[in-house]
Coordinates of C-alpha atoms and ligand atoms in Angstrom, one line a residue:
M104 CA 4.6 -32.0 49.9
L105 CA 6.5 -31.6 46.6
I106 CA 4.4 -32.2 43.6
R107 CA 6.8 -33.3 40.9
N108 CA 4.4 -33.9 38.1
K109 CA 1.9 -31.1 37.6
P110 CA -1.4 -32.3 36.1
S111 CA -1.4 -31.7 32.4
W112 CA -3.9 -28.9 32.6
H113 CA -1.7 -27.0 35.0
I114 CA 0.3 -25.1 32.4
S115 CA 1.1 -21.4 32.3
H116 CA -0.1 -19.0 29.6
A117 CA 3.3 -18.8 28.1
E118 CA 3.5 -22.6 27.5
V119 CA 0.2 -22.9 25.6
T120 CA 0.3 -19.7 23.7
P121 CA 2.5 -19.2 20.6
E122 CA 5.2 -16.7 21.5
P123 CA 4.0 -13.8 19.3
V124 CA 0.5 -14.1 20.7
Y125 CA 1.8 -14.2 24.2
L126 CA 3.9 -11.1 23.6
A127 CA 0.9 -9.3 22.0
R128 CA -1.2 -10.1 25.0
R129 CA 1.4 -8.6 27.3
Q130 CA 1.4 -5.6 25.1
F131 CA -2.4 -5.4 25.3
M132 CA -2.4 -5.7 29.1
A133 CA 0.2 -3.0 29.3
G134 CA -2.1 -0.8 27.2
T135 CA -5.1 -1.3 29.5
L136 CA -3.0 -0.3 32.5
A137 CA -2.4 2.8 30.5
T138 CA 0.8 3.7 32.2
A139 CA 4.4 2.8 31.6
T140 CA 3.4 0.7 28.6
A141 CA 6.9 0.8 27.2
L142 CA 8.3 -0.7 30.4
M143 CA 6.2 -3.9 29.9
L144 CA 7.1 -4.4 26.3
P145 CA 9.8 -6.8 25.5
A146 CA 12.9 -4.7 24.6
S147 CA 13.5 -6.7 21.4
L148 CA 10.1 -6.0 20.0
L149 CA 10.5 -2.3 20.6
A150 CA 13.9 -2.3 19.0
E151 CA 12.5 -4.1 15.9
E152 CA 9.8 -1.6 15.4
K153 CA 12.0 1.4 16.2
G154 CA 14.6 0.2 13.7
L155 CA 12.3 0.8 10.8
R156 CA 12.1 4.3 9.3
S157 CA 8.8 6.0 10.0
L158 CA 6.5 7.2 7.2
S159 CA 3.9 9.9 7.6
A160 CA 0.7 9.0 6.0
A161 CA -2.8 10.6 6.2
P162 CA -5.3 8.1 7.7
N163 CA -8.1 7.4 5.1
P164 CA -11.2 6.7 7.2
D165 CA -13.3 6.0 4.1
Y166 CA -11.3 2.9 3.4
S167 CA -10.5 1.8 6.9
T168 CA -12.2 -0.7 9.3
A169 CA -12.6 0.3 12.9
E170 CA -12.0 -3.3 14.0
T171 CA -9.2 -4.0 16.5
K172 CA -5.9 -4.1 14.8
T173 CA -3.7 -7.2 14.9
P174 CA -0.6 -6.2 17.0
F175 CA 2.6 -5.3 15.2
S176 CA 4.2 -8.4 16.7
D177 CA 1.8 -10.8 15.0
V178 CA 1.7 -8.9 11.7
T179 CA 5.5 -9.2 11.5
R180 CA 6.1 -12.6 13.0
Y181 CA 3.4 -14.8 11.5
N182 CA 3.9 -14.6 7.8
N183 CA 3.6 -16.4 4.5
F184 CA 6.6 -15.6 2.3
Y185 CA 7.7 -18.9 0.9
E186 CA 10.8 -17.3 -0.6
F187 CA 12.2 -17.5 2.9
G188 CA 10.7 -20.8 4.0
T189 CA 7.3 -22.4 4.5
G190 CA 7.2 -22.0 8.3
K191 CA 5.2 -19.0 9.7
G192 CA 8.3 -17.8 11.6
D193 CA 10.8 -18.2 8.7
P194 CA 10.1 -14.9 7.0
A195 CA 10.7 -12.9 10.2
R196 CA 13.9 -15.0 10.8
Y197 CA 15.4 -14.7 7.3
A198 CA 13.9 -11.9 5.3
H199 CA 16.6 -9.5 6.5
E200 CA 18.9 -11.3 4.1
M201 CA 17.1 -9.5 1.2
Q202 CA 18.5 -6.1 0.1
V203 CA 15.6 -3.7 -0.5
E204 CA 17.4 -0.5 -1.4
P205 CA 17.9 0.5 -4.1
W206 CA 14.9 -1.3 -5.7
F207 CA 13.9 -1.3 -9.3
V208 CA 10.6 -2.3 -10.9
S209 CA 10.5 -3.3 -14.6
V210 CA 7.3 -2.2 -16.3
E211 CA 6.5 -4.0 -19.6
G212 CA 3.9 -4.9 -22.1
E213 CA 1.0 -3.0 -23.5
C214 CA 1.6 0.5 -22.2
A215 CA 3.0 3.8 -23.4
R216 CA 5.7 4.1 -20.7
P217 CA 7.5 0.8 -20.2
G218 CA 10.9 1.0 -18.5
R219 CA 13.0 0.1 -15.5
Y220 CA 11.9 2.4 -12.7
N221 CA 13.7 3.3 -9.5
L222 CA 11.1 2.7 -6.7
A223 CA 12.2 6.0 -5.1
D224 CA 10.9 7.8 -8.2
L225 CA 7.6 5.9 -8.4
I226 CA 6.2 6.6 -4.9
N227 CA 5.6 10.1 -3.8
E228 CA 5.9 10.1 -0.1
A229 CA 3.7 13.1 0.3
A230 CA 0.8 11.1 -1.2
L231 CA 1.0 8.2 1.2
E232 CA -2.2 7.3 3.0
E233 CA -3.0 4.8 5.8
R234 CA -5.7 2.2 5.3
V235 CA -6.8 -0.3 7.9
Y236 CA -7.8 -3.4 5.9
R237 CA -8.8 -7.0 6.8
L238 CA -6.4 -9.6 5.4
R239 CA -8.0 -13.1 5.0
C240 CA -5.6 -15.9 4.2
V241 CA -6.9 -18.9 2.3
E242 CA -5.7 -21.0 5.3
A243 CA -8.6 -19.5 7.3
W244 CA -6.7 -17.1 9.5
S245 CA -7.0 -13.3 9.3
M246 CA -5.6 -10.1 10.5
V247 CA -6.4 -6.4 10.6
I248 CA -3.4 -4.4 9.3
P249 CA -2.8 -0.6 9.1
W250 CA -1.1 -0.3 5.7
V251 CA 0.7 2.7 4.4
G252 CA 0.8 3.2 0.6
V253 CA -1.0 4.4 -2.4
P254 CA -3.9 3.1 -4.6
L255 CA -2.6 0.8 -7.3
A256 CA -4.6 2.9 -9.8
S257 CA -2.3 5.9 -9.1
L258 CA 0.7 3.8 -10.0
I259 CA -0.8 2.2 -13.0
E260 CA -1.8 5.5 -14.6
K261 CA 1.8 6.7 -14.7
F262 CA 2.5 3.9 -17.2
E263 CA -0.4 4.7 -19.5
P264 CA -1.7 1.2 -20.2
A265 CA -3.2 0.6 -23.7
P266 CA -6.9 -0.3 -24.1
S267 CA -5.7 -3.8 -25.1
A268 CA -4.2 -4.3 -21.6
R269 CA -7.0 -6.3 -19.9
Y270 CA -4.8 -7.8 -17.2
V271 CA -1.9 -6.7 -15.0
Y272 CA 0.7 -9.3 -14.1
F273 CA 3.2 -9.0 -11.1
E274 CA 6.3 -10.8 -10.2
T275 CA 8.3 -11.1 -7.0
L276 CA 12.1 -10.9 -6.9
H277 CA 13.8 -14.1 -7.8
D278 CA 17.2 -14.2 -6.2
P279 CA 18.2 -17.5 -4.5
A280 CA 21.4 -15.8 -3.1
Q281 CA 19.1 -13.5 -1.0
M282 CA 16.1 -15.8 -0.7
R283 CA 16.9 -19.1 1.0
G284 CA 13.5 -20.6 0.2
Q285 CA 14.4 -20.4 -3.5
R286 CA 17.6 -22.4 -3.1
G287 CA 18.1 -26.1 -3.7
R288 CA 15.7 -28.8 -4.7
F289 CA 13.5 -28.5 -1.6
S290 CA 11.6 -25.6 -2.9
T291 CA 8.2 -26.5 -4.1
I292 CA 7.3 -23.4 -6.1
E293 CA 8.4 -22.6 -9.6
W294 CA 10.0 -19.2 -9.0
P295 CA 9.4 -16.3 -9.3
Y296 CA 6.1 -16.0 -7.4
R297 CA 3.6 -14.7 -9.9
E298 CA 0.2 -12.9 -9.5
G299 CA -2.2 -11.0 -11.6
L300 CA -5.5 -9.0 -11.6
R301 CA -8.1 -8.1 -14.2
M302 CA -7.6 -4.5 -15.1
D303 CA -10.9 -3.4 -13.5
E304 CA -9.8 -5.1 -10.3
A305 CA -6.4 -3.5 -10.5
V306 CA -7.7 0.0 -10.7
H307 CA -10.5 -0.5 -8.2
P308 CA -10.1 2.2 -5.5
L309 CA -9.7 -0.5 -2.8
T310 CA -6.7 -2.1 -4.5
F311 CA -3.6 -0.8 -2.8
V312 CA 0.2 -1.0 -3.0
A313 CA 1.8 -0.9 0.4
V314 CA 5.3 0.5 1.2
G315 CA 4.7 0.4 5.0
L316 CA 2.6 -0.7 7.9
Y317 CA 2.0 0.7 11.4
G318 CA 3.5 4.0 10.3
R319 CA 6.8 2.6 9.4
V320 CA 8.4 1.2 6.2
L321 CA 7.5 -2.4 5.4
P322 CA 9.4 -5.0 7.4
N323 CA 11.1 -7.3 4.8
Q324 CA 9.0 -10.2 5.9
N325 CA 5.8 -8.3 4.9
G326 CA 7.0 -7.8 1.4
A327 CA 9.4 -4.8 1.4
P328 CA 9.8 -2.5 -0.3
L329 CA 6.6 -2.8 -2.4
R330 CA 3.7 -5.3 -2.1
L331 CA 0.2 -5.5 -3.4
V332 CA -2.8 -5.5 -1.0
V333 CA -6.2 -6.7 -2.4
P334 CA -8.4 -6.8 0.7
W335 CA -11.4 -8.7 -0.8
K336 CA -9.2 -11.6 -2.1
Y337 CA -7.4 -14.4 -0.3
G338 CA -4.0 -13.3 0.9
F339 CA -2.0 -15.1 -1.8
K340 CA -3.1 -12.6 -4.4
S341 CA -1.3 -9.8 -2.4
I342 CA 2.1 -10.5 -3.9
K343 CA 5.2 -9.3 -2.1
S344 CA 8.5 -7.6 -3.0
I345 CA 7.4 -6.7 -6.6
V346 CA 10.1 -6.3 -9.3
R347 CA 8.0 -6.7 -12.5
I348 CA 4.6 -5.3 -13.7
R349 CA 3.3 -6.3 -17.1
F350 CA 0.2 -5.1 -18.9
Q351 CA -1.2 -7.8 -21.2
A352 CA -4.2 -9.0 -23.1
E353 CA -4.3 -12.6 -21.8
R354 CA -5.0 -13.7 -18.3
P355 CA -1.7 -14.4 -16.6
K356 CA -0.6 -17.7 -15.2
T357 CA -0.4 -17.2 -11.4
T358 CA 1.6 -19.3 -8.9
W359 CA -1.0 -21.0 -6.8
E360 CA -3.4 -21.5 -9.6
Q361 CA -0.7 -23.2 -11.6
M362 CA 0.4 -25.3 -8.7
A363 CA -3.0 -26.6 -7.7
P364 CA -5.8 -25.4 -10.0
H365 CA -8.5 -27.3 -8.2
E366 CA -7.7 -25.7 -4.9
Y367 CA -6.7 -22.1 -5.8
G368 CA -8.3 -20.1 -8.6
F369 CA -7.3 -17.0 -10.4
Y370 CA -10.0 -14.9 -8.8
A371 CA -9.5 -16.1 -5.2
N372 CA -12.3 -13.8 -3.9
V373 CA -13.0 -14.5 -0.3
N374 CA -16.2 -16.5 -0.2
P375 CA -17.6 -18.4 2.8
H376 CA -19.9 -20.4 0.5
V377 CA -17.1 -21.9 -1.6
D378 CA -15.0 -24.3 0.5
H379 CA -11.4 -25.2 -0.2
P380 CA -11.5 -28.9 -1.2
R381 CA -9.6 -29.8 2.0
W382 CA -11.2 -27.4 4.5
S383 CA -14.2 -25.1 5.1
Q384 CA -14.0 -21.4 4.3
R385 CA -17.0 -20.5 6.5
R386 CA -15.0 -19.2 9.4
E387 CA -11.7 -17.7 10.2
R388 CA -9.3 -17.4 13.1
R389 CA -8.6 -13.7 13.7
L390 CA -5.1 -13.1 15.0
P391 CA -4.0 -12.8 17.7
S392 CA -5.4 -16.2 18.4
G393 CA -4.3 -18.7 21.0
L394 CA -5.5 -22.1 22.3
L395 CA -7.4 -20.4 25.1
S396 CA -8.9 -17.7 22.9
P397 CA -8.9 -19.0 19.3
N398 CA -11.0 -16.0 18.2
W399 CA -13.0 -17.7 15.5
M400 CA -15.5 -15.6 13.5
D401 CA -17.7 -15.9 10.5
T402 CA -16.0 -15.2 7.1
R403 CA -17.8 -12.6 5.0
L404 CA -18.4 -12.6 1.3
F405 CA -15.6 -10.6 -0.4
N406 CA -14.1 -10.4 3.1
G407 CA -16.7 -7.8 4.0
Y408 CA -16.1 -5.6 1.0
E409 CA -19.1 -6.8 -0.9
A410 CA -20.8 -3.4 -1.3
E411 CA -17.6 -2.0 -2.9
V412 CA -16.7 -4.9 -5.2
A413 CA -19.6 -7.2 -6.0
H414 CA -20.4 -5.3 -9.2
L415 CA -17.1 -6.5 -10.6
Y416 CA -18.4 -10.0 -10.7
A417 CA -22.0 -9.4 -11.7
G418 CA -23.3 -12.4 -13.6
M419 CA -20.3 -14.6 -12.8
N420 CA -20.8 -17.9 -11.1
L421 CA -18.5 -17.5 -8.1
A422 CA -18.3 -21.3 -7.4
E423 CA -17.0 -21.8 -10.9
H424 CA -14.7 -18.8 -11.0
Y425 CA -13.3 -19.3 -7.5
Ligands
MTE630 N1 6.1 -13.4 -3.1 C1 5.2 -13.8 -2.2 N2 4.1 -13.1 -1.9 C2 3.2 -13.6 -1.1 C3 3.3 -14.9 -0.5 C4 4.5 -15.6 -0.8 O1 4.8 -16.7 -0.3 N3 5.4 -15.1 -1.7 N4 2.4 -15.4 0.4 C5 1.0 -14.8 0.2 C6 0.1 -15.2 1.3 S1 -0.5 -16.8 1.2 C7 -0.4 -14.4 2.2 S2 -1.6 -14.9 3.3 C8 0.2 -13.0 2.3 C9 0.7 -12.8 3.8 O2 1.1 -11.5 4.0 P1 1.7 -11.1 5.4 O3 2.8 -12.1 5.7 O4 2.3 -9.7 5.2 O5 0.6 -11.2 6.4 O6 1.2 -12.8 1.4 C10 1.0 -13.3 0.1 N5 2.1 -12.8 -0.8
MO631 MO1 -2.3 -16.9 2.5

Protein backbone atom coordinates (compact mmCIF):
# COMPACT_ATOMS: atom_id res chain seq x y z
CA MET A 1 0.00 0.00 0.00
CA LEU A 2 1.29 3.40 -0.88
CA ILE A 3 1.09 5.87 1.98
CA ARG A 4 0.82 9.24 0.32
CA ASN A 5 0.59 11.40 3.36
CA LYS A 6 3.13 10.60 5.99
CA PRO A 7 1.97 11.38 9.51
CA SER A 8 3.26 14.75 10.64
CA TRP A 9 5.72 13.25 13.08
CA HIS A 10 7.33 11.18 10.35
CA ILE A 11 9.92 13.66 9.27
CA SER A 12 13.58 13.22 8.67
CA HIS A 13 16.34 14.86 10.63
CA ALA A 14 17.18 17.10 7.76
CA GLU A 15 13.67 18.53 7.67
CA VAL A 16 13.44 19.53 11.31
CA THR A 17 16.98 20.68 11.88
CA PRO A 18 18.29 24.01 10.62
CA GLU A 19 20.83 23.34 7.93
CA PRO A 20 23.93 24.48 9.82
CA VAL A 21 23.01 22.31 12.78
CA TYR A 22 22.35 19.36 10.50
CA LEU A 23 25.71 19.78 8.83
CA ALA A 24 27.43 20.09 12.19
CA ARG A 25 25.81 16.87 13.36
CA ARG A 26 27.06 15.07 10.28
CA GLN A 27 30.48 16.44 11.03
CA PHE A 28 30.27 15.20 14.62
CA MET A 29 29.16 11.75 13.52
CA ALA A 30 32.07 11.63 11.12
CA GLY A 31 34.37 12.49 14.00
CA THR A 32 33.09 9.66 16.14
CA LEU A 33 33.68 7.21 13.35
CA ALA A 34 37.22 8.52 13.51
CA THR A 35 38.02 7.58 9.95
CA ALA A 36 37.60 9.29 6.63
CA THR A 37 36.13 12.34 8.33
CA ALA A 38 36.82 14.49 5.33
CA LEU A 39 34.82 12.20 3.07
CA MET A 40 31.67 12.82 5.08
CA LEU A 41 32.01 16.58 5.26
CA PRO A 42 30.07 18.62 2.74
CA ALA A 43 32.59 19.75 0.14
CA SER A 44 31.36 23.35 0.30
CA LEU A 45 32.03 23.60 4.00
CA LEU A 46 35.56 22.34 3.66
CA ALA A 47 36.21 24.76 0.83
CA GLU A 48 34.93 27.64 2.91
CA GLU A 49 37.21 26.87 5.81
CA LYS A 50 40.18 26.06 3.60
CA GLY A 51 39.77 29.31 1.69
CA LEU A 52 40.77 31.29 4.76
CA ARG A 53 44.45 31.92 5.48
CA SER A 54 45.62 30.01 8.52
CA LEU A 55 47.17 31.73 11.51
CA SER A 56 49.45 30.12 14.02
CA ALA A 57 48.54 30.93 17.58
CA ALA A 58 49.68 29.48 20.88
CA PRO A 59 46.75 28.02 22.84
CA ASN A 60 46.29 29.84 26.13
CA PRO A 61 44.85 27.24 28.52
CA ASP A 62 44.64 29.75 31.39
CA TYR A 63 41.96 31.65 29.54
CA SER A 64 40.20 28.77 27.78
CA THR A 65 37.16 26.69 28.60
CA ALA A 66 37.30 22.95 28.00
CA GLU A 67 33.63 22.91 26.99
CA THR A 68 32.70 21.42 23.62
CA LYS A 69 33.38 23.94 20.89
CA THR A 70 30.55 25.04 18.65
CA PRO A 71 31.36 23.70 15.17
CA PHE A 72 32.89 26.04 12.60
CA SER A 73 29.77 25.72 10.47
CA ASP A 74 27.52 27.20 13.19
CA VAL A 75 30.02 29.85 14.26
CA THR A 76 30.19 31.10 10.69
CA ARG A 77 26.59 30.66 9.51
CA TYR A 78 24.51 31.78 12.47
CA ASN A 79 25.52 35.38 13.03
CA ASN A 80 24.41 38.80 14.15
CA PHE A 81 25.94 41.49 11.94
CA TYR A 82 23.13 43.88 11.09
CA GLU A 83 25.30 45.73 8.58
CA PHE A 84 24.54 42.79 6.28
CA GLY A 85 20.92 42.18 7.26
CA THR A 86 18.97 41.11 10.32
CA GLY A 87 18.58 37.43 9.37
CA LYS A 88 20.96 34.99 11.06
CA GLY A 89 22.06 33.74 7.63
CA ASP A 90 22.49 37.17 6.04
CA PRO A 91 26.06 37.83 7.23
CA ALA A 92 27.32 34.51 5.85
CA ARG A 93 25.56 35.27 2.58
CA TYR A 94 26.62 38.88 2.08
CA ALA A 95 29.66 39.76 4.18
CA HIS A 96 32.03 38.74 1.38
CA GLU A 97 30.99 42.05 -0.23
CA MET A 98 33.18 43.84 2.34
CA GLN A 99 36.83 44.51 1.47
CA VAL A 100 39.02 43.83 4.51
CA GLU A 101 42.50 44.38 3.14
CA PRO A 102 44.08 46.85 3.52
CA TRP A 103 42.34 47.95 6.72
CA PHE A 104 42.96 51.12 8.68
CA VAL A 105 42.04 51.98 12.25
CA SER A 106 41.76 55.60 13.36
CA VAL A 107 42.89 56.17 16.92
CA GLU A 108 41.65 59.40 18.50
CA GLY A 109 41.06 61.28 21.69
CA GLU A 110 42.93 61.39 24.93
CA CYS A 111 46.13 59.52 24.15
CA ALA A 112 49.73 60.31 23.24
CA ARG A 113 49.75 58.40 19.94
CA PRO A 114 46.64 59.16 17.93
CA GLY A 115 46.74 58.43 14.21
CA ARG A 116 45.54 56.34 11.33
CA TYR A 117 47.11 52.92 11.65
CA ASN A 118 47.41 50.14 9.14
CA LEU A 119 46.07 47.01 10.85
CA ALA A 120 49.02 45.03 9.48
CA ASP A 121 51.32 47.23 11.60
CA LEU A 122 49.16 46.96 14.72
CA ILE A 123 48.98 43.21 15.14
CA ASN A 124 52.17 41.23 15.58
CA GLU A 125 51.33 37.79 14.24
CA ALA A 126 54.04 36.20 16.39
CA ALA A 127 52.12 37.30 19.50
CA LEU A 128 48.80 35.70 18.54
CA GLU A 129 47.17 33.39 21.04
CA GLU A 130 44.14 31.13 20.94
CA ARG A 131 41.47 31.44 23.61
CA VAL A 132 38.33 29.34 23.80
CA TYR A 133 35.60 31.59 25.19
CA ARG A 134 31.88 31.30 25.74
CA LEU A 135 29.84 33.87 23.79
CA ARG A 136 26.39 34.59 25.24
CA CYS A 137 24.01 36.61 23.06
CA VAL A 138 21.34 38.74 24.76
CA GLU A 139 18.86 36.70 22.67
CA ALA A 140 19.55 33.69 24.93
CA TRP A 141 21.70 31.54 22.66
CA SER A 142 25.38 30.86 23.16
CA MET A 143 28.42 29.35 21.52
CA VAL A 144 31.92 28.24 22.47
CA ILE A 145 34.44 29.75 20.06
CA PRO A 146 38.22 29.30 19.68
CA TRP A 147 39.32 32.86 18.95
CA VAL A 148 42.74 33.91 17.69
CA GLY A 149 43.99 37.35 18.69
CA VAL A 150 45.66 39.44 21.35
CA PRO A 151 44.52 41.01 24.63
CA LEU A 152 42.97 44.43 24.01
CA ALA A 153 45.31 45.79 26.70
CA SER A 154 48.33 45.03 24.48
CA LEU A 155 46.79 47.11 21.69
CA ILE A 156 45.71 49.95 23.96
CA GLU A 157 49.15 50.41 25.50
CA LYS A 158 50.62 51.23 22.07
CA PHE A 159 48.48 54.37 22.01
CA GLU A 160 49.48 55.57 25.48
CA PRO A 161 46.10 56.70 26.78
CA ALA A 162 46.07 59.69 29.14
CA PRO A 163 44.88 59.35 32.74
CA SER A 164 41.82 61.36 31.72
CA ALA A 165 40.77 58.55 29.34
CA ARG A 166 38.21 56.74 31.47
CA TYR A 167 36.42 55.06 28.57
CA VAL A 168 37.27 53.51 25.21
CA TYR A 169 34.88 53.93 22.32
CA PHE A 170 34.75 51.74 19.18
CA GLU A 171 33.11 52.13 15.81
CA THR A 172 32.41 49.66 13.01
CA LEU A 173 32.94 50.47 9.33
CA HIS A 174 30.15 52.56 7.84
CA ASP A 175 30.08 51.98 4.10
CA PRO A 176 26.67 51.35 2.53
CA ALA A 177 28.38 50.47 -0.77
CA GLN A 178 29.86 47.38 0.90
CA MET A 179 27.29 46.78 3.63
CA ARG A 180 23.85 46.18 2.22
CA GLY A 181 22.17 46.42 5.62
CA GLN A 182 23.19 50.08 5.78
CA ARG A 183 21.50 50.93 2.51
CA GLY A 184 18.08 52.47 2.08
CA ARG A 185 15.48 53.42 4.62
CA PHE A 186 14.85 49.86 5.80
CA SER A 187 17.80 49.91 8.13
CA THR A 188 16.79 50.33 11.73
CA ILE A 189 20.12 51.27 13.26
CA GLU A 190 21.73 54.69 13.18
CA TRP A 191 25.11 53.79 11.66
CA PRO A 192 27.91 53.29 12.39
CA TYR A 193 27.51 50.58 15.02
CA ARG A 194 29.05 51.95 18.23
CA GLU A 195 30.31 50.32 21.40
CA GLY A 196 32.37 51.18 24.41
CA LEU A 197 33.98 49.95 27.61
CA ARG A 198 35.12 51.50 30.84
CA MET A 199 38.94 51.65 30.79
CA ASP A 200 39.33 49.06 33.56
CA GLU A 201 37.08 46.68 31.59
CA ALA A 202 39.03 47.37 28.41
CA VAL A 203 42.41 46.49 29.92
CA HIS A 204 41.11 43.47 31.86
CA PRO A 205 43.18 40.43 30.82
CA LEU A 206 40.07 38.60 29.52
CA THR A 207 39.19 41.38 27.06
CA PHE A 208 40.40 40.28 23.67
CA VAL A 209 40.60 41.51 20.11
CA ALA A 210 40.18 38.71 17.60
CA VAL A 211 41.68 38.55 14.13
CA GLY A 212 40.83 34.88 13.65
CA LEU A 213 38.90 31.83 14.79
CA TYR A 214 39.46 28.08 14.45
CA GLY A 215 43.09 28.77 13.48
CA ARG A 216 42.19 30.86 10.45
CA VAL A 217 41.71 34.55 9.74
CA LEU A 218 38.27 35.80 10.75
CA PRO A 219 35.55 35.09 8.23
CA ASN A 220 33.98 38.43 7.23
CA GLN A 221 30.66 37.50 8.84
CA ASN A 222 32.41 37.20 12.22
CA GLY A 223 33.74 40.74 12.07
CA ALA A 224 36.89 40.65 9.94
CA PRO A 225 39.52 41.80 10.11
CA LEU A 226 39.38 42.97 13.74
CA ARG A 227 36.63 42.58 16.35
CA LEU A 228 36.26 42.90 20.07
CA VAL A 229 35.53 39.88 22.29
CA VAL A 230 34.32 40.58 25.83
CA PRO A 231 33.31 37.15 27.11
CA TRP A 232 31.47 38.18 30.29
CA LYS A 233 29.17 40.61 28.49
CA TYR A 234 26.28 40.04 26.12
CA GLY A 235 27.45 39.52 22.55
CA PHE A 236 26.38 42.95 21.31
CA LYS A 237 29.30 44.53 23.20
CA SER A 238 31.71 42.52 21.02
CA ILE A 239 31.75 45.00 18.15
CA LYS A 240 32.86 43.80 14.72
CA SER A 241 35.01 45.20 11.90
CA ILE A 242 36.48 48.05 13.97
CA VAL A 243 37.71 51.19 12.17
CA ARG A 244 37.81 53.71 15.02
CA ILE A 245 39.06 53.67 18.61
CA ARG A 246 38.66 56.76 20.78
CA PHE A 247 39.84 57.43 24.31
CA GLN A 248 37.51 59.74 26.20
CA ALA A 249 36.51 61.04 29.60
CA GLU A 250 32.76 60.63 29.14
CA ARG A 251 30.85 57.40 28.82
CA PRO A 252 30.17 56.80 25.11
CA LYS A 253 26.72 56.48 23.61
CA THR A 254 26.44 52.91 22.37
CA THR A 255 24.18 51.56 19.64
CA TRP A 256 21.82 49.24 21.49
CA GLU A 257 21.63 51.38 24.60
CA GLN A 258 20.66 54.38 22.47
CA MET A 259 18.10 52.41 20.52
CA ALA A 260 16.30 50.80 23.47
CA PRO A 261 17.72 51.98 26.82
CA HIS A 262 15.21 50.01 28.88
CA GLU A 263 16.20 46.77 27.19
CA TYR A 264 19.95 47.11 26.65
CA GLY A 265 22.32 48.81 29.05
CA PHE A 266 25.84 50.14 28.69
CA TYR A 267 27.26 47.43 30.96
CA ALA A 268 25.41 44.45 29.46
CA ASN A 269 27.05 42.02 31.85
CA VAL A 270 25.59 38.54 31.43
CA ASN A 271 23.26 38.09 34.39
CA PRO A 272 20.68 35.32 34.85
CA HIS A 273 18.97 37.34 37.64
CA VAL A 274 18.20 40.37 35.51
CA ASP A 275 15.70 39.50 32.82
CA HIS A 276 15.32 41.29 29.53
CA PRO A 277 11.92 43.08 29.69
CA ARG A 278 10.60 40.73 27.02
CA TRP A 279 12.24 37.41 27.94
CA SER A 280 14.07 35.54 30.69
CA GLN A 281 17.86 35.49 30.84
CA ARG A 282 17.99 32.52 33.21
CA ARG A 283 18.78 29.97 30.55
CA GLU A 284 20.46 29.79 27.18
CA ARG A 285 20.43 27.58 24.11
CA ARG A 286 23.98 26.36 23.45
CA LEU A 287 24.60 25.92 19.74
CA PRO A 288 24.45 23.58 17.94
CA SER A 289 20.83 23.42 18.97
CA GLY A 290 17.97 21.79 17.12
CA LEU A 291 14.33 21.00 17.70
CA LEU A 292 15.21 17.50 18.84
CA SER A 293 18.12 18.60 21.02
CA PRO A 294 17.58 22.24 21.97
CA ASN A 295 20.49 22.02 24.40
CA TRP A 296 19.19 24.46 27.02
CA MET A 297 21.44 25.17 29.97
CA ASP A 298 21.56 27.56 32.92
CA THR A 299 23.10 30.95 32.29
CA ARG A 300 25.84 31.89 34.73
CA LEU A 301 26.56 35.27 36.32
CA PHE A 302 29.12 37.12 34.18
CA ASN A 303 28.83 34.20 31.75
CA GLY A 304 30.86 32.02 34.10
CA TYR A 305 33.72 34.55 34.46
CA GLU A 306 32.58 35.81 37.87
CA ALA A 307 35.82 34.95 39.68
CA GLU A 308 37.79 37.03 37.17
CA VAL A 309 35.56 40.09 36.76
CA ALA A 310 33.17 40.52 39.71
CA HIS A 311 35.58 42.93 41.41
CA LEU A 312 35.10 45.40 38.56
CA TYR A 313 31.52 45.92 39.72
CA ALA A 314 31.95 45.79 43.50
CA GLY A 315 29.29 47.92 45.19
CA MET A 316 27.32 48.42 41.97
CA ASN A 317 23.67 47.46 41.79
CA LEU A 318 23.68 45.14 38.77
CA ALA A 319 19.90 45.38 38.31
CA GLU A 320 20.23 49.14 37.99
CA HIS A 321 23.42 49.12 35.91
CA TYR A 322 22.38 46.34 33.55
N1 LIG B 1 29.18 45.90 13.96
C1 LIG B 1 28.44 44.98 14.56
N2 LIG B 1 28.98 44.26 15.57
C2 LIG B 1 28.24 43.31 16.19
C3 LIG B 1 26.88 43.08 15.83
C4 LIG B 1 26.35 43.85 14.75
O1 LIG B 1 25.19 43.71 14.34
N3 LIG B 1 27.16 44.78 14.14
N4 LIG B 1 26.13 42.14 16.50
C5 LIG B 1 26.58 41.81 17.87
C6 LIG B 1 25.86 40.69 18.45
S1 LIG B 1 24.25 40.97 18.94
C7 LIG B 1 26.45 39.47 18.68
S2 LIG B 1 25.65 38.24 19.51
C8 LIG B 1 27.81 39.19 18.17
C9 LIG B 1 27.76 37.95 17.29
O2 LIG B 1 29.05 37.58 16.88
P1 LIG B 1 29.22 36.33 15.90
O3 LIG B 1 28.30 36.53 14.73
O4 LIG B 1 30.66 36.32 15.52
O5 LIG B 1 28.82 35.11 16.70
O6 LIG B 1 28.35 40.28 17.41
C10 LIG B 1 28.08 41.55 17.93
N5 LIG B 1 28.80 42.57 17.19
MO1 LIG C 1 23.75 39.30 20.39
